[in-house]
Coordinates of C-alpha atoms and ligand atoms in Angstrom, one line a residue:
X1 CA 135.3 88.9 33.7
X2 CA 135.2 91.1 37.0
X3 CA 137.7 90.1 39.4
X4 CA 138.2 93.5 41.6
X5 CA 136.3 93.9 44.8
X6 CA 135.1 90.4 44.6
X7 CA 133.0 89.3 48.0
X8 CA 134.7 87.9 50.3
X9 CA 132.0 84.6 51.5
X10 CA 131.1 85.4 54.9
X11 CA 131.4 82.8 57.6
X12 CA 132.3 80.0 54.8
X13 CA 132.9 77.2 57.2
X14 CA 130.2 77.5 59.4
X15 CA 127.4 77.6 56.7
X16 CA 129.2 74.7 54.8
X17 CA 129.4 72.7 58.3
X18 CA 125.9 73.0 59.1
X19 CA 124.4 72.5 55.5
X20 CA 125.7 69.3 55.7
X21 CA 125.1 68.7 51.8
X22 CA 125.3 65.7 50.5
X23 CA 126.5 64.6 47.1
X24 CA 123.2 64.2 45.1
X25 CA 121.6 67.0 47.4
X26 CA 119.2 69.3 45.5
X27 CA 120.5 73.3 47.0
X28 CA 118.9 76.4 46.2
X29 CA 121.4 79.2 46.8
X30 CA 118.9 82.5 46.6
X31 CA 122.1 85.0 46.8
X32 CA 124.6 83.4 44.6
X33 CA 126.5 86.5 44.0
X34 CA 130.4 86.4 43.0
X35 CA 130.0 82.9 44.2
X36 CA 132.0 82.9 47.4
X37 CA 130.2 80.3 48.9
X38 CA 129.1 78.7 45.9
X39 CA 132.2 77.6 45.1
X40 CA 132.3 75.3 48.5
X41 CA 128.9 74.3 47.8
X42 CA 129.7 72.7 44.5
X43 CA 132.2 71.0 45.4
X44 CA 130.1 68.7 48.1
X45 CA 127.8 67.5 44.9
X46 CA 128.3 65.1 42.2
X47 CA 126.5 64.5 39.6
X48 CA 123.5 62.8 40.9
X49 CA 123.4 66.3 42.7
X50 CA 121.6 69.7 41.5
X51 CA 122.6 73.4 42.5
X52 CA 120.2 76.4 42.0
X53 CA 121.9 79.7 42.3
X54 CA 119.7 82.9 42.2
X55 CA 120.4 86.3 42.4
X56 CA 118.9 89.3 41.0
X57 CA 121.9 91.5 39.8
X58 CA 122.5 90.6 36.4
X59 CA 126.1 91.7 36.6
X60 CA 126.4 88.8 39.3
X61 CA 125.2 86.2 38.0
X62 CA 126.9 86.5 34.6
X63 CA 130.1 86.4 36.5
X64 CA 128.4 83.2 38.5
X65 CA 127.8 81.4 35.1
X66 CA 130.7 82.2 33.4
X67 CA 132.5 81.0 36.4
X68 CA 131.2 77.9 37.5
X69 CA 130.1 77.1 33.4
X70 CA 131.8 74.0 33.3
X71 CA 130.1 72.5 36.3
X72 CA 127.4 70.4 34.8
X73 CA 125.3 70.8 38.0
X74 CA 125.1 74.2 38.5
X75 CA 122.3 76.4 37.2
X76 CA 122.0 80.1 37.5
X77 CA 119.0 82.1 37.0
X78 CA 118.4 85.7 36.8
X79 CA 115.6 86.3 39.3
X80 CA 114.4 87.2 42.5
X81 CA 114.7 84.7 45.0
X82 CA 110.9 85.1 46.0
X83 CA 110.4 82.8 42.7
X84 CA 112.7 80.0 43.6
X85 CA 110.0 77.5 43.4
X86 CA 109.9 78.3 39.7
X87 CA 113.2 77.0 39.0
X88 CA 112.6 73.9 41.5
X89 CA 109.9 73.2 38.8
X90 CA 111.9 73.7 36.0
X91 CA 114.1 71.1 37.0
X92 CA 111.4 69.0 37.5
X93 CA 111.9 68.8 41.4
X94 CA 109.1 68.9 44.1
X95 CA 111.3 70.1 46.9
X96 CA 114.6 71.3 48.1
X97 CA 116.8 69.1 50.7
X98 CA 119.2 72.2 51.1
X99 CA 118.2 76.4 51.2
X100 CA 121.0 78.9 51.2
X101 CA 120.5 83.0 51.5
X102 CA 123.1 85.7 52.0
X103 CA 121.1 88.5 52.4
X104 CA 122.4 92.1 52.0
X105 CA 124.7 93.7 49.3
X106 CA 128.1 92.3 48.0
X107 CA 131.3 94.2 48.1
X108 CA 130.6 94.7 44.3
X109 CA 127.7 96.6 44.0
X110 CA 128.7 98.9 47.2
X111 CA 132.2 99.6 45.9
X112 CA 131.2 100.2 42.3
X113 CA 130.1 104.2 42.6
X114 CA 127.9 104.0 39.3
X115 CA 125.5 101.7 41.7
X116 CA 125.0 104.7 43.9
X117 CA 125.0 101.9 46.8
X118 CA 128.0 104.0 48.8
X119 CA 127.5 107.3 50.5
X120 CA 131.7 107.1 49.7
X121 CA 131.8 107.5 45.9
X122 CA 129.8 110.4 43.9
X123 CA 127.6 108.6 41.8
X124 CA 124.1 108.2 40.4
X125 CA 120.9 107.7 43.2
X126 CA 120.4 104.3 42.1
X127 CA 120.7 101.6 44.8
X128 CA 118.7 98.7 42.7
X129 CA 119.8 95.1 42.8
X130 CA 117.8 94.7 39.6
X131 CA 118.3 97.2 37.3
X132 CA 115.0 96.2 35.0
X133 CA 113.4 97.1 38.6
X134 CA 111.1 100.7 37.9
X135 CA 112.2 102.5 41.3
X136 CA 115.4 103.7 42.4
X137 CA 116.6 105.9 45.3
X138 CA 116.1 109.1 43.4
X139 CA 112.3 108.0 42.7
X140 CA 111.7 107.8 46.5
X141 CA 113.9 110.8 47.5
X142 CA 112.6 112.6 44.8
X143 CA 108.4 112.1 45.0
X144 CA 107.5 109.9 48.3
X145 CA 105.5 111.8 51.4
X146 CA 107.3 113.3 54.3
X147 CA 105.5 110.4 56.3
X148 CA 106.7 107.7 54.3
X149 CA 110.8 109.2 53.9
X150 CA 109.9 109.3 57.6
X151 CA 109.0 105.7 58.3
X152 CA 111.7 104.6 56.2
X153 CA 114.6 106.1 58.0
X154 CA 112.9 104.9 61.7
X155 CA 112.6 101.2 60.8
X156 CA 114.7 100.5 57.9
X157 CA 117.7 103.0 58.9
X158 CA 116.8 102.8 62.4
X159 CA 117.4 106.9 62.9
X160 CA 115.1 107.7 65.6
X161 CA 115.7 111.1 64.8
X162 CA 115.0 112.1 61.4
X163 CA 112.2 115.2 60.9
X164 CA 115.3 117.4 60.1
X165 CA 116.3 115.2 57.9
X166 CA 113.2 114.4 56.3
X167 CA 112.7 118.4 56.0
X168 CA 116.2 119.4 54.1
X169 CA 115.3 116.5 51.3
X170 CA 111.6 118.4 51.0
X171 CA 113.2 121.7 51.1
X172 CA 115.9 120.6 48.7
X173 CA 114.1 118.5 46.3
X174 CA 111.7 121.9 45.5
X175 CA 114.6 123.7 44.9
X176 CA 116.0 120.9 42.4
X177 CA 115.5 116.9 42.3
X178 CA 117.8 115.1 44.3
X179 CA 120.5 113.5 41.6
X180 CA 123.7 112.4 43.4
X181 CA 125.0 110.3 46.1
X182 CA 127.0 113.6 47.0
X183 CA 123.5 115.7 47.1
X184 CA 121.8 113.3 49.5
X185 CA 125.6 113.4 51.9
X186 CA 125.6 116.7 51.7
X187 CA 121.9 116.8 53.0
X188 CA 123.0 114.3 55.7
X189 CA 125.6 116.8 56.8
X190 CA 123.7 119.7 57.4
X191 CA 120.5 117.7 59.1
X192 CA 122.6 116.1 62.1
X193 CA 125.3 117.7 64.7
X194 CA 128.2 115.2 64.2
X195 CA 130.3 117.4 66.8
X196 CA 133.1 117.1 64.3
X197 CA 133.2 113.6 64.7
X198 CA 134.1 111.8 61.2
X199 CA 133.0 108.0 62.5
X200 CA 129.6 109.5 63.6
X201 CA 128.7 111.1 60.2
X202 CA 129.8 107.7 58.4
X203 CA 127.6 105.6 60.7
X204 CA 124.5 108.2 59.9
X205 CA 125.3 108.0 56.3
X206 CA 125.2 104.2 56.0
X207 CA 121.8 104.1 58.1
X208 CA 120.3 106.4 55.8
X209 CA 121.8 105.0 52.9
X210 CA 120.8 101.3 54.2
X211 CA 117.1 102.7 54.8
X212 CA 117.1 103.8 51.3
X213 CA 118.4 100.7 49.6
X214 CA 116.0 98.1 51.8
X215 CA 113.0 100.1 50.3
X216 CA 114.5 100.7 47.0
X217 CA 115.3 96.8 46.7
X218 CA 111.8 95.9 48.7
X219 CA 114.1 93.6 51.1
X220 CA 111.8 92.5 54.0
X221 CA 108.7 91.9 51.7
X222 CA 110.8 89.4 49.5
X223 CA 112.1 87.7 52.4
X224 CA 107.9 87.7 54.0
X225 CA 107.4 86.3 50.8
X226 CA 110.3 82.9 50.7
X227 CA 109.4 82.0 54.2
X228 CA 106.0 79.9 53.6
X229 CA 107.4 78.9 50.4
X230 CA 110.7 77.2 52.4
X231 CA 107.5 76.1 54.4
X232 CA 105.7 74.3 51.3
X233 CA 108.8 73.1 49.3
X234 CA 111.1 71.7 52.0
X235 CA 112.2 67.9 51.8
X236 CA 111.6 65.6 55.1
X237 CA 115.5 66.2 55.7
X238 CA 115.8 69.9 54.9
X239 CA 118.3 72.2 56.3
X240 CA 118.1 76.2 55.7
X241 CA 120.5 78.5 56.6
X242 CA 120.5 82.1 56.7
X243 CA 122.6 85.2 57.1
X244 CA 121.2 88.6 58.0
X245 CA 122.9 91.8 58.3
X246 CA 120.1 93.4 59.6
X247 CA 118.3 93.2 63.0
X248 CA 114.7 93.9 61.4
X249 CA 115.8 90.3 58.9
X250 CA 116.5 88.1 62.0
X251 CA 113.4 89.6 63.6
X252 CA 111.0 88.7 60.5
X253 CA 112.4 84.6 60.7
X254 CA 112.5 84.4 64.2
X255 CA 108.4 85.3 64.0
X256 CA 108.1 82.8 61.2
X257 CA 109.6 80.2 62.5
X258 CA 107.4 81.1 66.1
X259 CA 104.9 79.9 64.6
X260 CA 105.8 77.5 61.7
X261 CA 104.1 74.1 62.1
X262 CA 107.0 72.0 60.6
X263 CA 110.3 74.4 60.9
X264 CA 112.7 75.1 63.6
X265 CA 115.7 76.5 64.7
X266 CA 118.3 73.9 65.3
X267 CA 120.7 74.7 66.7
X268 CA 118.3 77.1 68.9
X269 CA 120.4 80.0 69.0
X270 CA 122.5 82.2 66.7
X271 CA 125.8 81.5 64.9
X272 CA 127.9 84.4 64.8
X273 CA 130.6 85.3 63.1
X274 CA 134.3 84.1 64.8
X275 CA 137.0 87.2 66.1
X276 CA 139.0 86.0 63.6
X277 CA 136.7 86.8 60.9
X278 CA 135.3 89.4 62.6
X279 CA 138.8 91.6 62.7
X280 CA 139.7 90.1 59.0
X281 CA 136.5 91.0 57.3
X282 CA 134.7 94.3 58.9
X283 CA 131.6 93.6 56.8
X284 CA 131.5 90.6 58.7
X285 CA 130.6 92.4 61.9
X286 CA 126.7 92.7 61.7
X287 CA 126.7 89.4 60.4
X288 CA 124.2 86.5 61.9
X289 CA 123.8 82.7 60.7
X290 CA 120.2 80.7 61.5
X291 CA 119.8 77.1 61.0
X292 CA 116.6 76.0 60.2
X293 CA 115.5 71.9 60.1
X294 CA 112.3 70.1 59.6
X295 CA 110.9 69.4 62.9
Ligands
SAM301 C1 126.1 89.2 50.0 S1 126.4 89.2 48.6 C2 125.8 87.3 48.3 C3 127.3 87.0 48.2 C4 127.8 85.8 48.0 N1 126.9 85.0 49.2 C5 129.1 85.5 47.6 O1 130.0 85.1 48.8 O2 129.9 85.9 46.7 C6 123.8 89.2 48.4 C7 123.9 88.5 46.8 O3 122.2 88.5 47.2 C8 121.9 89.3 45.9 N2 120.2 89.2 46.3 C9 119.6 90.3 47.3 N3 118.5 90.4 47.8 C10 118.0 89.0 46.6 C11 116.3 88.3 46.4 N4 115.7 89.4 47.0 N5 116.6 87.9 45.5 C12 117.4 87.6 44.4 N6 119.1 88.3 44.9 C13 119.1 88.9 46.1 C14 122.4 90.8 45.6 O4 122.1 90.8 44.2 C15 123.4 90.0 46.1 O5 124.3 89.8 44.9

């Protein structure tokens, strides 16, 4: 079992407190990952409860399956969380009581060079959470049009100035296709003035890699597909907790809840990690937790 680089669960206490899990709840965790939150979730259930854990990353779901195989009410599935209703039906449930999403990427994914998620390591331009998916970062960088690449960097990476970056990608790929994270990193280096500031270079690399990752995994599309299903399959007392790491994710959720006739934010405002957590775990810094309940 992989034990290195395991993800530290973010806002664990806040999530568990707000989900208020009852022993007999049917709870879906759509981003089971390496089971950091699962551990605490399962402690709240007894044999009358049902846990459904989903992750599109085969390594993560295999790990969680093995880790929790002694729990009689834990069930893990390799899939996209946007298909969660399939597993409710499989377990003969018409709705869920609790639903949890911890969006984004795990420390394992980002720290493994061969997955290609990080600009800090040399690796293939992959970035697929689900390695069965046909589109990877290499396909996007070597085949997408100038306009599509520019939109991806603008909207997903929040890189307002991306003209030179896109021009350099197109110019380089005409000579030979981009293959590795280092190829992309070298292009980023040539595309901006960093005034010898390493932190600025690292921030820009993070924005570029984040943008490509969101496109590879169609992250916003899956959130958009899932939100209406949450409305349809939530029981009367349902509680949904969603951890987001990108302003667009939070915006999508806010927009959906605003027009929803049955769901509302409760509490109304967003919950953020404590100062201690932000200091101890830098990956928690951009986290926002939304709690959604039936009206
Ligand atoms: C931040 S990690 C979850 C970490 C987990 N809460 C823990 O503490 O171990 C996010 C996980 O969600 C998965 N994921 C992201 N988007 C997904 C989607 N649309 N469907 C299924 N899994 C997804 C990723 O593969 C990753 O393992």
